[in-house]
Coordinates of C-alpha atoms and ligand atoms in Angstrom, one line a residue:
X1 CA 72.2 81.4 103.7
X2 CA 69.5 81.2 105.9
X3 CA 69.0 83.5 108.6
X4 CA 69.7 80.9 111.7
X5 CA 73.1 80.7 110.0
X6 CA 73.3 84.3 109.3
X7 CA 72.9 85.0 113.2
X8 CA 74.9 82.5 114.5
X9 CA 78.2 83.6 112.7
X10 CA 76.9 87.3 113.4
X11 CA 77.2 86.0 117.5
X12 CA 80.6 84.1 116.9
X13 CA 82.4 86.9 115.2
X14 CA 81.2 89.4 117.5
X15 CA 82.6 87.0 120.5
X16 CA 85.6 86.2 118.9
X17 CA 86.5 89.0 117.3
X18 CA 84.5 91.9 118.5
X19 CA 83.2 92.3 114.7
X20 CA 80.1 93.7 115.2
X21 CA 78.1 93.1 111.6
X22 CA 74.6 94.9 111.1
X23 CA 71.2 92.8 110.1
X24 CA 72.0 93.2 106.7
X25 CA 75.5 91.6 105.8
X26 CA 75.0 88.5 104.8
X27 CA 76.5 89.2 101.6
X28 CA 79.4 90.0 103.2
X29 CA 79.7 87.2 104.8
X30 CA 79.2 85.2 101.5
X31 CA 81.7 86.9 99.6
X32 CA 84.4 85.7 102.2
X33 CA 83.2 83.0 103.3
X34 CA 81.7 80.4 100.1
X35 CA 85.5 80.3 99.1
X36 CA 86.6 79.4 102.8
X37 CA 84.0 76.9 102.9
X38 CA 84.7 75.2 99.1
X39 CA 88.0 75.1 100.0
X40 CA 87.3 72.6 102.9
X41 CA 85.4 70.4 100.9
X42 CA 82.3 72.2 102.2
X43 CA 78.8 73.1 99.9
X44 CA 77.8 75.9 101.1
X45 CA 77.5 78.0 104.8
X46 CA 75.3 75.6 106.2
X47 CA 77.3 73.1 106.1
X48 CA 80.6 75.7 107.3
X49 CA 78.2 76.8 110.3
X50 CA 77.7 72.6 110.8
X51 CA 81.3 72.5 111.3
X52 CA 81.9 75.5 113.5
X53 CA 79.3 74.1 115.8
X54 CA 81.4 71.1 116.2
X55 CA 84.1 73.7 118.2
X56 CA 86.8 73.5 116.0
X57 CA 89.2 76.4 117.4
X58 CA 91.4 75.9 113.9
X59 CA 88.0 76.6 111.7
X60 CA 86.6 79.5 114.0
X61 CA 90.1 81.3 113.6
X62 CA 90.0 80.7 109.7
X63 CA 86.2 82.3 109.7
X64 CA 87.3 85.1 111.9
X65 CA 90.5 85.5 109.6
X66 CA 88.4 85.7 106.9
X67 CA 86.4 88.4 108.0
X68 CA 88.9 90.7 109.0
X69 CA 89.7 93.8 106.6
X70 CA 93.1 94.5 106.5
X71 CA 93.0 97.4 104.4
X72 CA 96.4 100.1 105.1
X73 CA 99.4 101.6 103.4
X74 CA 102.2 103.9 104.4
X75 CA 101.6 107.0 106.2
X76 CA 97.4 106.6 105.4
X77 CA 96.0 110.2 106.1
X78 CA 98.9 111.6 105.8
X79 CA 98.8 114.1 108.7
X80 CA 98.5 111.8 112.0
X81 CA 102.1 110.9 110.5
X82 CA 103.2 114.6 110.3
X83 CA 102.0 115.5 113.8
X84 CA 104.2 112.8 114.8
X85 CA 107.3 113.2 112.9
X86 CA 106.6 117.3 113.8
X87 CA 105.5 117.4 117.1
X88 CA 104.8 114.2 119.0
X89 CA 108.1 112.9 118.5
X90 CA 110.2 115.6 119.6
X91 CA 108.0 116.3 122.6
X92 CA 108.0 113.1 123.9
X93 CA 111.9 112.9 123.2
X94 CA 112.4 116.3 125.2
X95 CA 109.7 114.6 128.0
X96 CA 111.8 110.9 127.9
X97 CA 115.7 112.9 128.0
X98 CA 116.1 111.1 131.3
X99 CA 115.0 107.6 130.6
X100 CA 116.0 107.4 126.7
X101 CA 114.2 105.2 126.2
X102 CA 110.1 105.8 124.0
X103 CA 107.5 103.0 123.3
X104 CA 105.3 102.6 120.5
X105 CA 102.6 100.0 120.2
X106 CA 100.5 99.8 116.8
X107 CA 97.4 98.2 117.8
X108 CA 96.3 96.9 114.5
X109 CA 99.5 96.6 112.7
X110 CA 98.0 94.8 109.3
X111 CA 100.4 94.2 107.0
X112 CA 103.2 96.1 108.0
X113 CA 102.4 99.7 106.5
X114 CA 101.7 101.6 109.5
X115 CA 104.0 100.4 112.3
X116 CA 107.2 100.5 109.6
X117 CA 105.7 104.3 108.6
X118 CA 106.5 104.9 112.0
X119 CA 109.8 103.1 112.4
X120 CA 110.7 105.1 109.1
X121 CA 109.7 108.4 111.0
X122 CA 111.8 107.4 114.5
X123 CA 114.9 106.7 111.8
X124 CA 114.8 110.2 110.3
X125 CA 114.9 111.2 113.9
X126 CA 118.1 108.7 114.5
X127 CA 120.4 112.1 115.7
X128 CA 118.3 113.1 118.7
X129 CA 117.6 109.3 119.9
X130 CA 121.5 108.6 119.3
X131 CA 121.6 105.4 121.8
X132 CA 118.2 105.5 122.7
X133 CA 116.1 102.8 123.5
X134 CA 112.8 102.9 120.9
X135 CA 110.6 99.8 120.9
X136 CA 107.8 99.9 118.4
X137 CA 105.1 97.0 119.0
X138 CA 103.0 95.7 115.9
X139 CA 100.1 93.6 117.2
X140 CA 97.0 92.1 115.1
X141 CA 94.8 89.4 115.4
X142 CA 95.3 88.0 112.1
X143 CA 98.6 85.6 111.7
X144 CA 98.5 86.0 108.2
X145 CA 99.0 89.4 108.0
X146 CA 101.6 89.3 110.7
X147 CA 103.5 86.8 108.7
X148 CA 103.4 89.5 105.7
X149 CA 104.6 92.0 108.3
X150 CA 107.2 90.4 109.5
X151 CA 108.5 89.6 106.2
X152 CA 108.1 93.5 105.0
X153 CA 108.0 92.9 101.3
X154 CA 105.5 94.4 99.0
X155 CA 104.2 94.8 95.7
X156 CA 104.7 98.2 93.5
X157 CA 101.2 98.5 94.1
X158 CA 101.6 99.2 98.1
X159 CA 104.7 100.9 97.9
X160 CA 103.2 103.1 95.5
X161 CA 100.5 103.9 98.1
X162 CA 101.1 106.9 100.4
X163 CA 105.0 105.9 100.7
X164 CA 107.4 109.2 99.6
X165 CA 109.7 108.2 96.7
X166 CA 112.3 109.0 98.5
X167 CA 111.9 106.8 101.2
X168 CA 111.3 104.0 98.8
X169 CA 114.6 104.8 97.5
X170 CA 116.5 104.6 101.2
X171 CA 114.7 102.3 103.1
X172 CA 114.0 99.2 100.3
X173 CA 115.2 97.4 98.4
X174 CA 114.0 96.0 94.8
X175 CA 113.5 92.0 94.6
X176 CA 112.5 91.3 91.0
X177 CA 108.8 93.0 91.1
X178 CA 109.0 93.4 95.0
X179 CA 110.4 95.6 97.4
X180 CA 111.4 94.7 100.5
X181 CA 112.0 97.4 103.7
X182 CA 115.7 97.1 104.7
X183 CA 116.7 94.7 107.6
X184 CA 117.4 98.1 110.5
X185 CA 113.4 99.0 109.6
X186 CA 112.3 95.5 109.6
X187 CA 114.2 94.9 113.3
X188 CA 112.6 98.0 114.6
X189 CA 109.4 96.4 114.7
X190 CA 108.5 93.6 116.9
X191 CA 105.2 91.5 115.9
X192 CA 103.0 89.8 118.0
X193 CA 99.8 88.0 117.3
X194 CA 96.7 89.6 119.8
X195 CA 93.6 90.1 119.9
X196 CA 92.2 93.3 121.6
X197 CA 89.4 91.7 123.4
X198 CA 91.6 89.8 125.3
X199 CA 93.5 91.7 127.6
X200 CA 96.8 93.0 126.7
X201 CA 98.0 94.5 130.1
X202 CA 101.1 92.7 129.9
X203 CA 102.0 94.5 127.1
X204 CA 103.5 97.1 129.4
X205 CA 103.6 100.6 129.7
X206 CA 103.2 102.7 126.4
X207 CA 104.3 106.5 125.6
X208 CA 102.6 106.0 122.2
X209 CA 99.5 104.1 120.7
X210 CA 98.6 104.0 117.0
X211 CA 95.1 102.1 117.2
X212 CA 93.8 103.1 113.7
X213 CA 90.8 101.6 111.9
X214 CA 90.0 98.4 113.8
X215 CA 87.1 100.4 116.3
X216 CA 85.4 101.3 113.9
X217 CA 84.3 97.3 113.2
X218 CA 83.5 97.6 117.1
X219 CA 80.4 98.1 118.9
X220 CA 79.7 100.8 121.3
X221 CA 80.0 98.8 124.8
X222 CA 83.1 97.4 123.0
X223 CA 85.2 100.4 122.3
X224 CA 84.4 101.8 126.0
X225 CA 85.9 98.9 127.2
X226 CA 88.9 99.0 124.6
X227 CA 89.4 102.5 125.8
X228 CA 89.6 102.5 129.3
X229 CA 92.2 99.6 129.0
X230 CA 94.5 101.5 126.7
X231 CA 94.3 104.3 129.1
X232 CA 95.6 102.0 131.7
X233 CA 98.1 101.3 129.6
X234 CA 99.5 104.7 128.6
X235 CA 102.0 106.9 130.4
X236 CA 100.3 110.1 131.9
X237 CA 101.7 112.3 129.2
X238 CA 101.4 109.8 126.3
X239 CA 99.5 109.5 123.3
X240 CA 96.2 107.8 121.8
X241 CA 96.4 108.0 117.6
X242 CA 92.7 107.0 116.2
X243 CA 91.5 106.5 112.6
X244 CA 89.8 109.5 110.5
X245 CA 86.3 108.4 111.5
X246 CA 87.0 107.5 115.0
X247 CA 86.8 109.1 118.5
X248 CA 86.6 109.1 122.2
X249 CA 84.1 112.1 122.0
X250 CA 80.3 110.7 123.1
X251 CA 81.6 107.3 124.6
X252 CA 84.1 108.1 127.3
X253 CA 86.0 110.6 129.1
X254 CA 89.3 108.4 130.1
X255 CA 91.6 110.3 127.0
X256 CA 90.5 113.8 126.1
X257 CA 91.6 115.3 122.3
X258 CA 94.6 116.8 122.4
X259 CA 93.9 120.2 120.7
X260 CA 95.1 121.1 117.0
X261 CA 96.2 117.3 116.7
X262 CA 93.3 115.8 115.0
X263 CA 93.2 112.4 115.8
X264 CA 95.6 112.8 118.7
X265 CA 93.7 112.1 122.2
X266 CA 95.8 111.9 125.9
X267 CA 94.8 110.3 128.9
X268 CA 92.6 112.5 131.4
X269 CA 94.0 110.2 134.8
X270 CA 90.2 109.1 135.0
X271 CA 91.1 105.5 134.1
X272 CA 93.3 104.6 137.0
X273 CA 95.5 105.1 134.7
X274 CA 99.4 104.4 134.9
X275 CA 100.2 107.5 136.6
X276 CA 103.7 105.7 136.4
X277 CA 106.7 107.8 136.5
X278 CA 108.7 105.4 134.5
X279 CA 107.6 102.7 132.0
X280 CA 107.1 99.6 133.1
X281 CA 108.8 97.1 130.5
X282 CA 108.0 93.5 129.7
X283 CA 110.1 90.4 130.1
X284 CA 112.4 89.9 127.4
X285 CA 111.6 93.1 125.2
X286 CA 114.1 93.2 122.3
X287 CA 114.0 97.3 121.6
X288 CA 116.1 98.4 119.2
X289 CA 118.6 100.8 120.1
X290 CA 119.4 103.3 117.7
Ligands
SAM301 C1 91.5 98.1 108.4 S1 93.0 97.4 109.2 C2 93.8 98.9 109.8 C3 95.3 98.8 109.7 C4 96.0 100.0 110.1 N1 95.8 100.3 111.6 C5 95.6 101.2 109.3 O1 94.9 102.1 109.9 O2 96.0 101.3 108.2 C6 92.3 96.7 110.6 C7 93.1 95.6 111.2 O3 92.6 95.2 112.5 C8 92.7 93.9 112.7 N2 91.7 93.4 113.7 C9 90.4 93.2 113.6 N3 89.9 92.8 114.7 C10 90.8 92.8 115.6 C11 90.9 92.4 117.0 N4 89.8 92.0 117.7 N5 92.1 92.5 117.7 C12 93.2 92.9 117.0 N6 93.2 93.2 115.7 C13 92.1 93.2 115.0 C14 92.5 93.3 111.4 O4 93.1 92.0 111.2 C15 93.2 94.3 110.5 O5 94.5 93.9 110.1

């Protein structure tokens, strides 16, 4: 690949997808994107870069698809998902007693793992939210994995990746050599297709959101922004959940860490943020009530 090439799908992923690759990945972008290209009939990049410059949206979203790493599995780390079985849950419930109601938005849902990790967590919880309202949100940018999502069947491989035998046993169910989550897990979760550079304020108001593992790809300027719009998104008392090796710390001050909950960050008001006393909910939400 030539390094004309190289920088021109450096500029269009960073623009369409906020990927922000360094000087030195073009064999990244080989190894994902020769196959993408052969498979269209193409020879090589050059001739895949010829094409996107013709503005086809339908190639640009198969390139940016491409690119995305969709690495996850069930309760990854381990501990963000204690804290909030242990102690972000229950606090929140005893904040929400009123309204009954607690919303969860996983920012970069993937294939499924993380926002029905969660959904397994409220479930074990089902006594105390007893005819609440809990919506839990799964957004990502890629369609494909959504579609895996949605369906919630995976291979022994993935189940056998972070997920507790014991949940295995209660909440799946064996297809042959897959498992599939039960139907109450799989309609606790609703999917949507988005993209978090676009904006996402109509998303509502959230008590709760898991954005784990996607900043990282993100540039500086790019995660300031990301930041300041999830803070205007959050309830005054609600939670940010961030990936191992990310942080607020250094880039902004609109969430603060919430102390002795690693990875755990709350909004400081600096944002403007929604300082609501109720939660704001989208048109035509479809929460499950438990
Ligand atoms: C490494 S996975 C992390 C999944 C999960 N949050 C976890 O921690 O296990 C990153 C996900 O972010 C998604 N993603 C990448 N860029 C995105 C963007 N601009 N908007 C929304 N999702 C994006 C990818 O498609 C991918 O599924």
């Amino acid at each position: 690949m030539n390094q004309p090439d190289y920088e021109y799908l450096r500029k269009l992923l960073k623009d369409h997808s906020g990927l922000d690759l360094s000087a030195d990945k073009q064999y990244l972008i080989e190894s994902r994107l020769l196959p993408l290209a052969r498979k269209a009939g193409l020879a090589d990049i050059g001739e895949l870069v010829q094409k996107l410059k013709g503005g086809s949206s339908a190639v640009i979203a198969q390139v940016v698809e491409a690119m995305t790493t969709n690495e996850t599995f069930f309760f990854r780390d381990k501990v963000p998902f204690d804290h909030f079985r242990d102690s972000i849950l229950p606090e929140i419930i005893k904040a929400r007693a009123n309204r009954r109601s607690i919303r969860i938005w996983c920012a970069a849902g993937s294939t499924g793992q993380e926002p029905y990790s969660l959904a397994m967590c409220v479930k074990e919880m089902s006594a105390a939210l007893s005819g609440w309202r809990v919506e839990i949100i799964a957004t990502d940018i890629s369609q494909e994995v959504l579609e895996k999502s949605k369906a919630g069947i995976y291979s022994q491989f993935e189940v056998q990746r972070g997920l507790p035998i014991q949940m295995l046993v209660k909440y799946f169910k064996q297809i042959g050599e897959l498992w599939q989550l039960n139907p109450d897990i799989r309609a606790m979760v609703q999917h949507r297709q988005l993209n978090l550079l676009h904006d996402f304020s109509q998303l509502g108001a959230f008590d709760i959101i898991f954005c784990r593992n996607v900043l990282i790809y993100f540039d500086q300027e790019m995660k300031i922004n990301i930041f300041g719009r999830l803070a205007r998104m959050m309830e005054p008392d609600g939670f940010l959940v961030l990936g191992a090796a990310e942080t607020v710390v250094g880039l902004t001050e609109v969430f603060k860490p919430f102390p002795e909950r690693r990875g755990f960050y709350r909004p400081s008001g600096t944002a403007g943020a929604a300082g609501r006393t109720g939660t704001t909910w989208p048109k035509a939400s479809a929460a499950a009530r438990l």
